[in-house]
Coordinates of C-alpha atoms and ligand atoms in Angstrom, one line a residue:
M749 CA 103.6 98.9 219.3
S750 CA 106.8 98.6 221.3
D751 CA 110.4 98.8 220.0
S752 CA 110.7 95.1 220.7
T753 CA 107.9 94.0 218.3
P754 CA 109.7 91.8 215.8
F755 CA 109.9 93.0 212.2
P756 CA 107.9 91.0 209.6
S757 CA 110.4 89.2 207.5
F758 CA 110.6 89.1 203.7
P759 CA 112.3 86.8 201.3
S760 CA 115.8 87.6 200.0
G761 CA 115.6 89.7 196.9
F762 CA 112.5 91.5 198.1
V763 CA 112.8 95.2 197.1
F764 CA 112.6 97.8 199.8
G765 CA 112.1 101.3 198.4
A766 CA 110.8 104.8 199.0
A767 CA 108.6 106.9 196.6
T768 CA 108.0 110.5 195.6
A769 CA 106.5 112.4 192.6
S770 CA 107.9 115.2 190.6
Y771 CA 105.3 118.0 191.2
Q772 CA 105.2 117.2 194.9
I773 CA 108.9 117.6 195.6
E774 CA 110.9 119.2 192.8
G775 CA 110.0 122.9 192.8
A776 CA 112.0 124.9 190.2
A777 CA 108.8 125.3 188.3
D778 CA 110.1 127.8 185.9
E779 CA 113.6 126.5 185.6
D780 CA 115.6 125.1 182.7
G781 CA 112.8 125.4 180.2
R782 CA 110.1 123.5 182.1
G783 CA 106.7 124.3 180.7
P784 CA 103.6 124.8 182.8
S785 CA 101.6 121.7 183.9
I786 CA 98.0 121.4 184.8
W787 CA 99.0 121.4 188.4
D788 CA 100.7 124.8 188.1
T789 CA 97.5 126.2 186.6
Y790 CA 95.3 124.5 189.1
S791 CA 97.3 125.4 192.2
H792 CA 97.7 129.0 191.1
T793 CA 93.9 129.3 190.7
P794 CA 92.5 130.9 193.9
G795 CA 90.5 128.6 196.1
R796 CA 91.8 125.3 194.5
T797 CA 94.3 124.2 197.1
D798 CA 94.4 124.5 200.9
S799 CA 96.0 127.9 201.8
G800 CA 96.7 128.5 198.1
D801 CA 99.7 126.2 198.3
T802 CA 101.6 125.5 195.0
G803 CA 104.5 123.3 193.9
D804 CA 106.6 126.3 192.9
V805 CA 109.3 125.5 195.5
A806 CA 108.0 122.4 197.2
C807 CA 111.0 120.5 198.7
D808 CA 113.3 122.1 196.2
H809 CA 114.4 118.6 195.3
Y810 CA 115.4 119.9 191.8
H811 CA 118.4 121.6 193.5
R812 CA 118.8 119.4 196.5
Y813 CA 118.6 116.0 194.9
P814 CA 122.2 115.0 196.0
E815 CA 121.2 115.5 199.6
D816 CA 118.0 113.5 199.1
V817 CA 119.9 110.7 197.4
A818 CA 122.3 110.7 200.4
L819 CA 119.3 110.3 202.7
L820 CA 118.1 107.4 200.6
R821 CA 121.5 105.8 200.8
G822 CA 121.5 106.2 204.6
L823 CA 118.1 104.5 204.7
G824 CA 119.5 101.6 202.8
V825 CA 116.7 101.2 200.3
D826 CA 117.2 99.0 197.2
S827 CA 115.2 101.2 195.0
Y828 CA 113.8 104.7 194.7
R829 CA 110.6 105.5 192.8
F830 CA 110.5 109.0 191.4
S831 CA 108.5 110.5 188.6
I832 CA 109.5 112.4 185.5
A833 CA 107.8 115.7 184.8
W834 CA 106.6 115.6 181.2
P835 CA 106.7 119.4 181.0
R836 CA 110.4 119.4 181.7
I837 CA 111.0 117.0 178.8
Q838 CA 108.5 118.5 176.4
P839 CA 107.4 121.9 177.7
T840 CA 104.3 121.9 175.5
G841 CA 103.8 118.2 175.5
Q842 CA 105.0 117.6 172.0
G843 CA 108.0 118.1 169.7
P844 CA 111.7 117.8 170.4
A845 CA 113.1 117.1 173.9
N846 CA 114.4 119.8 176.1
P847 CA 118.0 118.7 176.8
K848 CA 118.1 120.4 180.2
G849 CA 115.0 118.5 181.3
L850 CA 116.5 115.2 180.3
D851 CA 119.8 116.1 181.9
F852 CA 118.2 116.6 185.3
Y853 CA 116.8 113.1 185.4
S854 CA 120.0 111.7 183.9
R855 CA 122.0 113.3 186.8
L856 CA 119.5 112.0 189.3
V857 CA 119.7 108.5 187.9
D858 CA 123.5 108.5 188.0
E859 CA 123.5 109.8 191.5
L860 CA 121.2 106.9 192.5
L861 CA 123.3 104.3 190.7
E862 CA 126.4 105.6 192.4
A863 CA 124.7 105.2 195.7
G864 CA 123.8 101.6 194.8
I865 CA 120.1 102.4 194.5
E866 CA 118.0 101.1 191.6
P867 CA 115.9 103.8 189.9
A868 CA 112.2 103.1 189.3
A869 CA 110.7 105.8 187.1
T870 CA 107.1 106.8 186.8
L871 CA 106.4 108.5 183.5
Y872 CA 103.2 110.2 184.5
H873 CA 102.3 111.3 188.1
W874 CA 99.7 113.8 187.1
D875 CA 101.7 116.8 185.8
L876 CA 100.3 117.0 182.3
P877 CA 101.7 119.8 180.1
Q878 CA 99.1 122.6 180.2
A879 CA 99.4 123.0 176.4
L880 CA 97.9 119.4 176.0
E881 CA 95.1 120.2 178.4
D882 CA 94.3 123.2 176.3
R883 CA 93.8 120.9 173.4
G884 CA 91.4 118.6 175.4
G885 CA 93.7 116.9 177.8
W886 CA 92.9 113.2 178.5
R887 CA 89.4 113.6 177.1
V888 CA 91.0 113.3 173.7
R889 CA 92.9 110.5 172.1
E890 CA 95.7 112.8 170.9
T891 CA 97.0 113.1 174.5
A892 CA 97.5 109.3 174.6
E893 CA 99.4 109.5 171.4
R894 CA 101.6 112.3 172.7
F895 CA 102.2 110.3 175.8
G896 CA 103.6 107.4 173.7
E897 CA 106.0 109.8 172.0
Y898 CA 107.2 111.3 175.2
T899 CA 107.8 107.9 176.6
A900 CA 109.9 107.0 173.6
I901 CA 112.1 110.1 174.1
V902 CA 112.6 109.4 177.8
A903 CA 113.2 105.7 177.3
E904 CA 115.8 106.3 174.6
H905 CA 117.8 108.3 177.1
L906 CA 117.3 106.4 180.3
A907 CA 116.4 102.8 179.4
D908 CA 120.0 101.6 179.9
R909 CA 120.2 102.9 183.4
V910 CA 116.6 102.6 184.7
P911 CA 115.5 99.0 185.2
R912 CA 111.9 99.5 186.4
W913 CA 109.3 101.7 184.6
I914 CA 105.8 102.7 185.6
T915 CA 103.7 104.2 182.8
L916 CA 100.9 105.9 184.8
N917 CA 100.4 106.6 188.5
E918 CA 96.8 106.1 189.7
P919 CA 94.8 106.8 186.5
W920 CA 91.6 106.7 188.6
C921 CA 92.7 110.0 190.2
S922 CA 93.6 111.5 186.8
A923 CA 90.3 110.6 185.2
F924 CA 87.8 110.9 188.0
L925 CA 89.3 113.4 190.5
G926 CA 90.6 115.4 187.6
Y927 CA 87.6 115.4 185.2
S928 CA 84.6 114.5 187.3
V929 CA 85.0 115.3 191.0
G930 CA 87.1 118.4 190.1
R931 CA 89.2 118.1 193.2
H932 CA 92.4 117.5 191.2
A933 CA 93.8 119.3 188.2
P934 CA 92.4 120.3 185.7
G935 CA 89.4 120.6 188.1
A936 CA 86.7 119.7 185.5
K937 CA 83.3 118.5 186.4
E938 CA 82.1 116.3 183.6
G939 CA 80.5 112.9 183.1
T940 CA 81.5 111.8 179.6
G941 CA 84.8 113.7 179.8
A942 CA 85.9 111.6 182.8
L943 CA 85.0 108.3 181.1
A944 CA 86.8 109.3 178.0
A945 CA 89.8 110.3 180.1
A946 CA 89.8 106.9 181.8
H947 CA 89.9 105.2 178.4
H948 CA 92.5 107.4 176.9
L949 CA 94.7 107.0 179.9
L950 CA 94.6 103.2 179.3
V951 CA 95.3 103.7 175.6
G952 CA 98.3 106.0 176.6
H953 CA 99.5 103.2 178.9
G954 CA 99.4 100.8 176.0
L955 CA 101.3 103.1 173.7
A956 CA 103.9 103.7 176.5
M957 CA 104.3 100.0 177.0
K958 CA 105.1 99.6 173.3
A959 CA 107.7 102.4 173.5
L960 CA 109.3 100.9 176.6
R961 CA 109.4 97.4 175.0
A962 CA 111.0 99.0 171.9
A963 CA 113.7 100.6 174.1
G964 CA 114.3 97.2 175.7
V965 CA 113.6 98.1 179.3
R966 CA 113.9 95.3 181.9
E967 CA 110.5 95.8 183.6
A968 CA 107.5 97.8 182.8
G969 CA 104.0 98.1 184.4
I970 CA 101.4 100.5 185.7
T971 CA 100.5 101.7 189.1
L972 CA 96.8 101.5 190.2
N973 CA 95.2 102.7 193.5
L974 CA 93.0 99.7 194.0
D975 CA 90.4 100.1 196.7
R976 CA 89.1 97.7 199.2
N977 CA 85.4 98.8 199.3
V978 CA 83.5 97.3 202.2
P979 CA 79.7 97.4 202.5
A980 CA 78.4 99.5 205.3
T981 CA 75.9 96.7 206.1
D982 CA 75.2 93.3 204.8
S983 CA 72.1 94.5 202.9
A984 CA 71.7 93.6 199.2
A985 CA 71.5 97.3 198.5
D986 CA 74.8 98.1 200.1
R987 CA 76.5 95.1 198.5
A988 CA 75.2 96.3 195.1
A989 CA 76.6 99.7 195.8
V990 CA 80.0 98.1 196.5
V991 CA 79.9 96.6 193.0
R992 CA 79.4 100.1 191.5
A993 CA 82.2 101.5 193.6
D994 CA 84.4 98.5 192.6
T995 CA 83.6 99.1 189.0
Q996 CA 84.7 102.7 189.0
H997 CA 87.7 102.3 191.3
N998 CA 89.1 98.9 190.3
L999 CA 87.4 97.1 187.4
V1000 CA 87.6 99.9 184.9
W1001 CA 91.3 99.4 185.1
T1002 CA 91.9 95.8 186.0
E1003 CA 89.5 94.3 183.6
P1004 CA 91.0 95.8 180.4
L1005 CA 94.6 95.5 181.7
L1006 CA 94.5 92.0 183.1
A1007 CA 91.6 90.3 181.3
G1008 CA 91.4 92.3 178.0
R1009 CA 87.7 93.2 178.5
Y1010 CA 85.6 96.0 179.7
P1011 CA 83.8 95.5 183.0
S1012 CA 80.5 93.6 182.7
T1013 CA 79.1 96.0 185.3
D1014 CA 79.8 99.1 183.2
E1015 CA 76.2 99.7 182.2
D1016 CA 74.7 99.3 185.6
T1017 CA 77.3 101.7 186.9
W1018 CA 77.1 104.4 184.3
G1019 CA 73.9 103.8 182.5
E1020 CA 73.6 105.3 179.1
L1021 CA 76.7 107.4 179.5
I1022 CA 78.7 104.3 178.8
T1023 CA 76.5 102.8 176.1
R1024 CA 76.9 105.8 173.8
Q1025 CA 80.7 106.1 174.0
D1026 CA 82.6 106.3 170.8
F1027 CA 86.0 106.7 172.3
R1028 CA 86.5 102.9 172.6
R1029 CA 88.0 101.7 169.3
D1030 CA 88.6 98.3 167.8
G1031 CA 92.0 97.1 168.8
D1032 CA 92.2 99.2 171.9
L1033 CA 91.8 96.2 174.3
E1034 CA 94.7 94.4 172.7
L1035 CA 96.8 97.5 173.1
I1036 CA 95.8 98.0 176.7
A1037 CA 96.2 94.3 177.7
Q1038 CA 99.8 93.9 176.7
P1039 CA 101.6 91.7 179.2
M1040 CA 103.2 93.6 182.1
D1041 CA 106.2 92.6 184.1
F1042 CA 104.5 93.8 187.3
L1043 CA 101.4 95.5 188.6
G1044 CA 102.1 98.5 190.9
V1045 CA 99.5 98.8 193.7
N1046 CA 99.1 101.8 195.9
Y1047 CA 97.2 101.1 199.1
Y1048 CA 96.3 103.3 202.1
R1049 CA 92.8 102.5 203.5
P1050 CA 89.5 100.7 203.0
I1051 CA 86.4 102.6 202.0
V1052 CA 83.0 102.0 203.6
I1053 CA 80.3 102.1 200.9
A1054 CA 76.6 102.5 201.5
D1055 CA 73.8 102.6 198.9
A1056 CA 72.5 106.1 198.3
P1057 CA 70.2 107.9 195.9
H1058 CA 71.7 110.2 193.3
R1059 CA 72.5 113.5 194.8
E1060 CA 73.6 115.1 191.5
P1061 CA 70.6 116.1 189.3
D1062 CA 72.5 116.2 186.0
P1063 CA 73.0 112.6 184.7
A1064 CA 76.2 113.6 182.9
L1065 CA 77.8 114.5 186.2
R1066 CA 77.0 111.4 188.1
V1067 CA 80.0 109.5 186.9
A1068 CA 82.3 109.7 189.8
T1069 CA 80.9 111.9 192.5
D1070 CA 77.7 110.1 192.6
N1071 CA 77.3 106.5 191.4
R1072 CA 74.5 105.9 193.9
Y1073 CA 76.8 105.3 196.8
A1074 CA 78.0 107.2 199.8
E1075 CA 81.1 106.9 201.8
G1076 CA 80.5 105.8 205.4
K1077 CA 82.5 105.8 208.6
Y1078 CA 84.6 103.0 209.7
P1079 CA 83.8 102.7 213.4
G1080 CA 86.2 101.6 216.1
V1081 CA 89.5 102.1 214.4
R1082 CA 92.2 104.8 214.5
H1083 CA 92.1 107.4 211.7
T1084 CA 95.1 109.1 210.3
A1085 CA 95.5 112.9 209.8
M1086 CA 93.8 112.4 206.4
G1087 CA 90.8 111.0 208.3
W1088 CA 91.6 107.6 206.7
P1089 CA 90.7 104.5 208.8
V1090 CA 93.6 102.2 209.6
V1091 CA 92.6 98.6 209.0
P1092 CA 95.7 96.7 207.8
E1093 CA 93.9 93.4 207.2
T1094 CA 92.0 95.0 204.3
F1095 CA 95.4 95.3 202.6
T1096 CA 95.8 91.5 202.8
D1097 CA 92.2 91.1 201.6
L1098 CA 92.7 93.4 198.6
L1099 CA 95.7 91.4 197.5
T1100 CA 94.3 88.0 198.0
S1101 CA 91.1 88.9 196.3
L1102 CA 93.0 90.2 193.3
K1103 CA 94.8 86.9 193.1
E1104 CA 91.5 85.0 193.4
T1105 CA 90.0 87.1 190.6
Y1106 CA 92.8 87.1 188.1
G1107 CA 94.8 84.0 189.0
D1108 CA 97.8 83.5 186.7
A1109 CA 96.9 86.6 184.7
L1110 CA 98.0 88.7 187.7
P1111 CA 101.6 89.7 187.2
P1112 CA 104.0 90.0 190.2
I1113 CA 103.1 92.9 192.4
H1114 CA 105.1 95.9 193.6
I1115 CA 103.5 98.0 196.3
T1116 CA 104.5 101.3 194.8
E1117 CA 103.0 103.4 197.7
N1118 CA 101.8 102.9 201.2
G1119 CA 102.2 105.2 204.2
S1120 CA 100.3 107.6 206.4
A1121 CA 99.9 111.3 207.1
E1122 CA 100.1 112.0 210.8
H1123 CA 100.0 115.0 213.1
D1124 CA 103.8 115.2 213.5
E1125 CA 105.3 117.3 216.1
V1126 CA 108.9 118.4 216.5
A1127 CA 110.2 117.5 219.9
A1128 CA 112.4 119.7 222.0
D1129 CA 115.5 117.8 220.7
G1130 CA 114.4 118.5 217.1
A1131 CA 113.4 114.9 216.5
V1132 CA 110.0 113.7 215.3
H1133 CA 108.7 110.8 217.3
D1134 CA 106.0 109.6 214.8
A1135 CA 105.0 106.5 216.6
D1136 CA 101.6 106.4 214.8
R1137 CA 103.4 106.2 211.4
V1138 CA 105.8 103.6 212.6
A1139 CA 102.8 101.5 213.8
Y1140 CA 101.0 102.0 210.5
L1141 CA 104.0 100.9 208.5
H1142 CA 104.7 98.0 210.8
E1143 CA 101.1 96.8 210.6
H1144 CA 100.8 97.2 206.8
L1145 CA 104.1 95.4 206.1
T1146 CA 102.8 92.6 208.4
A1147 CA 99.5 92.5 206.4
L1148 CA 101.5 92.5 203.2
R1149 CA 103.6 89.6 204.4
A1150 CA 100.3 87.7 205.2
A1151 CA 99.1 88.2 201.6
M1152 CA 102.4 86.7 200.4
D1153 CA 102.0 83.8 202.7
A1154 CA 98.6 83.3 201.2
G1155 CA 100.2 82.9 197.8
V1156 CA 100.3 86.5 196.3
D1157 CA 103.5 87.1 194.5
V1158 CA 104.7 90.5 195.9
R1159 CA 108.2 91.6 194.9
G1160 CA 108.7 95.0 196.5
Y1161 CA 107.4 97.7 198.8
Y1162 CA 107.9 101.5 198.4
V1163 CA 107.0 103.7 201.4
W1164 CA 105.1 106.9 200.6
S1165 CA 106.9 109.1 201.1
L1166 CA 110.5 109.8 201.4
L1167 CA 109.8 113.4 202.2
D1168 CA 107.0 115.5 203.5
N1169 CA 105.7 117.2 200.3
F1170 CA 102.9 119.0 198.4
E1171 CA 99.9 116.8 199.0
W1172 CA 98.0 118.0 196.0
A1173 CA 94.8 119.9 196.8
L1174 CA 95.6 119.6 200.5
G1175 CA 98.9 121.5 200.1
Y1176 CA 101.6 121.2 202.7
A1177 CA 99.4 120.6 205.6
K1178 CA 99.4 116.8 205.3
R1179 CA 102.7 115.2 206.0
F1180 CA 103.4 111.8 204.7
G1181 CA 107.2 111.8 204.8
I1182 CA 109.5 109.6 206.8
I1183 CA 111.7 112.7 206.6
R1184 CA 110.4 116.0 207.9
V1185 CA 110.8 119.0 205.6
D1186 CA 110.8 122.4 207.3
Y1187 CA 109.2 124.5 204.6
D1188 CA 110.8 127.7 205.8
T1189 CA 114.4 126.5 205.7
L1190 CA 113.9 123.3 203.5
R1191 CA 115.9 121.5 206.1
R1192 CA 115.4 117.7 206.1
T1193 CA 115.1 115.8 209.4
P1194 CA 114.7 112.0 209.4
K1195 CA 111.7 111.0 211.6
D1196 CA 111.6 108.0 213.9
S1197 CA 109.8 106.2 211.1
Y1198 CA 112.9 106.7 208.9
H1199 CA 115.1 105.0 211.5
W1200 CA 112.6 102.2 212.0
Y1201 CA 112.4 101.5 208.3
R1202 CA 116.2 101.7 208.1
K1203 CA 116.5 99.0 210.8
L1204 CA 113.9 96.9 209.1
I1205 CA 115.8 97.0 205.9
A1206 CA 119.1 96.3 207.7
A1207 CA 117.6 93.3 209.4
H1208 CA 117.1 91.8 205.9
R1209 CA 120.8 92.2 204.9
V1210 CA 122.9 89.2 205.5
Ligands
FCB2089 C1 98.4 108.9 196.2 C2 99.3 109.6 195.3 C3 100.5 110.3 195.9 C4 100.2 110.8 197.3 C5 99.5 109.8 198.1 C6 99.2 110.2 199.5 O1 97.1 108.9 195.7 O2 99.8 108.8 194.2 O3 101.0 111.2 195.0 O4 99.4 112.0 197.2 O5 98.3 109.4 197.5

């Protein structure tokens, strides 16, 4: 991609943004009354994260947020998506609010508004108060109820200044990576627990939507990581495996949220594990399917799916790790530092197929995350010439524009991420930022991708 490749162009009013999440950037883990979260516990457990990395300091955004807001202002974004750490607001996940926790987000929001940037707040980006996990975490309905209460507290304080609210970030990761694959906090390996968690996350979303409506917020929705699962071959077996993968990654969320029903492919995917569930209660679907103002979609890469036999002998553990499919290689394309294939047209396909499936029931879409981890190097002049990331962003924004041309109503795009940060179990080794963070000095250096995105945004200003 050369510097002269023209930018894709977006309609006026299209929202350009950048995104982060609390545990990945804030640090200050013990400060101002913050309680421990499941990610503190998980990252401090030996062997859980690469190099034993934790979010104790991260980017120290908790103290350096004015500098980060200044960088956002320099970038020219319309909106900044951040997340609120539940354990800062309620250190044990219930009871009265911690004023210092609320105050931090209040100051951040004011700083953003002064910079002319619209705040977009995510209420849950995976940092569950540990005290709630000790009582069962998302396996139990009580956590969903506590989430509704926490949302009411936050909304009461910030609804007047924060126009866009996201209840949950990527509940697939919370439920399945957290309770079945065990690669995310709390690191559990369970079958039924993961399915119960998926359902209770949706119930929590519904309760949070109610609290946000009661507070009169302008826009509320959820963010899903929807996957584009492509069959390894055209065989009937591989295509059936794609249906199972789609069920777990996409339909378990989109069917209740957008169509008010559970996936018809449930039983074939999970067998008797799903037929003997008692966590689904009457009235839940109505709660979950409340109309949303937007659907947040995070998209990074397609997944190649091949039919496979069960690898896991225990039927209760087959829920996510092992639904009779295996991930294959995507030949002939570039892969990012995450090992993820770069196939931008699958982004277009995902969005157009969502529209085909749900039609008018599909709310307007915000792309709440998209970006890439690359093998960044600091040049002699101190700059980071991240041409691969620039190409990735350029191609994905072009693919997004193609989906819009095909009739998908997309209102905004948030690049992941503003800063290099704590990439969960992969620690600090994977860098997604358009701004480099030197983890020794915490110095921020805008990369070439930052300047590219700044110019793209500027090109849209009259
Ligand atoms: C998403 C997460 C985000 C970040 C990116 C790379 O799954 O929402 O926090 O880790 O992936």
